[in-house]
Amino acid sequence: MLPLDDLLVLDFSTLLPGPLATLMLAEAGARVVKLERPGGEDMRGFPPKFGETSAPFAVLNGGKSSVAIDLKAPGALERLTPLVRQADILVEQFRPGVMARLGFGYEALAALNPRLVYCSISGYGQDGPRAQEAGHDINYQALGGLLGQSLQRGQEPPLPPPLVADIGGGTMPAVINILLALRRRDRTGKGCHLDIAMVDAMPSFAWYGLAQGHATGTFPQGGEGLLTGASPRYGLYATSDGWFLAVGALEPKFWQAFCDDIGLAQPLRDDGRDPQATRAAVAGIIAGQSAEHWRARLEPLDCCCTVVRRLEEARADPHLSERGLFAVQAREPGGRSIPSTPLPLAPLFRRGAEAIRSVADSGEDTAQIRD
């Protein structure tokens, strides 16, 4: 028995935030039906191809059923009404107002099914001055103040690889609030409309800088925060072979162990006196040896120092393999399998890793889904 194995989810979402949220619900046992436009949602066309489908689509949508339907066509609501009446959860990711114009807004569907938990994921929320603006992850990070914490004026910035807004601002809040809404429904018998705005979560990731600014009246500028460049104890240092060592030796015991091992001069260990001088000295020492040298020296010391792993190295890391992060397989319609997206769900609450999650073609009939 899985926590959500008695629930039906209708997934109108595309691309990343909504599909990853419904993948988590599916993995916890829910039956997820994707409602896709004829020809399939946009992610089905994303490279690279994997057999008969897209690899990015496959790793986000294994274990779901699919219905191809033109929501603008006459009779679309009538065709989907039986599924709406059965559904427990609906996830949509259109711009605010689109679902209502199509006849699938919360009020219309709640009239058919008052127990429906209706989750809308958008960039800026269902209301507010920016509600109708287009955007992507980098825009939400920019507006929410998250990017500004590490950027310094006049310096060439790296592009942050984590899709923090999509996953941390869209997927995770959607799943959390859906589960809370289900708990509330258990008590009241009523569903609700959840307004998940990806930009809303960005200040949550900037919590430390906000606390500093609200307490002192001075907000840290780019590179001035404890975790964004001000401390030599927390940062990236280049090695002699052009790679990087990640140092997170914030606590005194870790900092002392790190300094002892690299042989940092005693006066520089008090990094509060001249942080930039300490950083420069550390950088010079780390730059004198290869990444492999520091991997062998510092990682066994347990002083919060780790050589940065490339993605293929992380994929093969024995620790991650033993944790089973890549054990679940998504199978495309032609029969080939690929590791699915790793999900932060406790094994107790998810389907067994040995199962293979098939990726459906778009176009299945709603009558078959109901059966």
PDB file of C-alpha atoms in Angstrom, residues 123-124 136-147 149 162-170 173 197-208 210:
ATOM      1  CA  GLY A 123       5.731  32.205 -12.849  1.00  0.00           C
ATOM      2  CA  TYR A 124       4.245  35.159 -11.025  1.00  0.00           C
ATOM      3  CA  HIS A 136      11.675  31.210 -17.214  1.00  0.00           C
ATOM      4  CA  ASP A 137      13.716  30.050 -14.253  1.00  0.00           C
ATOM      5  CA  ILE A 138      16.418  32.685 -14.661  1.00  0.00           C
ATOM      6  CA  ASN A 139      13.827  35.487 -14.732  1.00  0.00           C
ATOM      7  CA  TYR A 140      12.190  34.380 -11.484  1.00  0.00           C
ATOM      8  CA  GLN A 141      15.595  34.090  -9.788  1.00  0.00           C
ATOM      9  CA  ALA A 142      16.488  37.551 -11.051  1.00  0.00           C
ATOM     10  CA  LEU A 143      13.287  39.225  -9.837  1.00  0.00           C
ATOM     11  CA  GLY A 144      13.274  37.413  -6.496  1.00  0.00           C
ATOM     12  CA  GLY A 145      16.737  38.674  -5.520  1.00  0.00           C
ATOM     13  CA  LEU A 146      18.375  35.258  -5.571  1.00  0.00           C
ATOM     14  CA  LEU A 147      20.791  35.850  -8.457  1.00  0.00           C
ATOM     15  CA  GLN A 149      23.327  37.693  -3.978  1.00  0.00           C
ATOM     16  CA  PRO A 162      20.215  24.595 -10.851  1.00  0.00           C
ATOM     17  CA  LEU A 163      16.687  25.364 -12.014  1.00  0.00           C
ATOM     18  CA  VAL A 164      15.896  26.699  -8.576  1.00  0.00           C
ATOM     19  CA  ALA A 165      12.688  28.493  -9.553  1.00  0.00           C
ATOM     20  CA  ASP A 166      11.243  25.645 -11.608  1.00  0.00           C
ATOM     21  CA  ILE A 167      11.904  22.945  -9.014  1.00  0.00           C
ATOM     22  CA  GLY A 168      12.305  24.836  -5.734  1.00  0.00           C
ATOM     23  CA  GLY A 169       9.624  27.386  -6.577  1.00  0.00           C
ATOM     24  CA  GLY A 170       7.258  25.308  -8.705  1.00  0.00           C
ATOM     25  CA  PRO A 173       5.733  23.950  -3.290  1.00  0.00           C
ATOM     26  CA  ALA A 197       3.982  31.220  -8.046  1.00  0.00           C
ATOM     27  CA  MET A 198       7.561  30.244  -8.779  1.00  0.00           C
ATOM     28  CA  VAL A 199       8.859  33.705  -7.940  1.00  0.00           C
ATOM     29  CA  ASP A 200       7.302  33.543  -4.453  1.00  0.00           C
ATOM     30  CA  ALA A 201       9.830  30.965  -3.279  1.00  0.00           C
ATOM     31  CA  MET A 202      12.918  32.860  -4.434  1.00  0.00           C
ATOM     32  CA  PRO A 203      13.193  35.003  -1.272  1.00  0.00           C
ATOM     33  CA  SER A 204      13.012  31.758   0.724  1.00  0.00           C
ATOM     34  CA  PHE A 205      16.347  30.762  -0.793  1.00  0.00           C
ATOM     35  CA  ALA A 206      17.729  34.184   0.127  1.00  0.00           C
ATOM     36  CA  TRP A 207      16.659  33.812   3.764  1.00  0.00           C
ATOM     37  CA  TYR A 208      20.078  34.570   5.269  1.00  0.00           C
ATOM     38  CA  LEU A 210      17.027  38.891   4.175  1.00  0.00           C
TER      39      LEU A 210
END
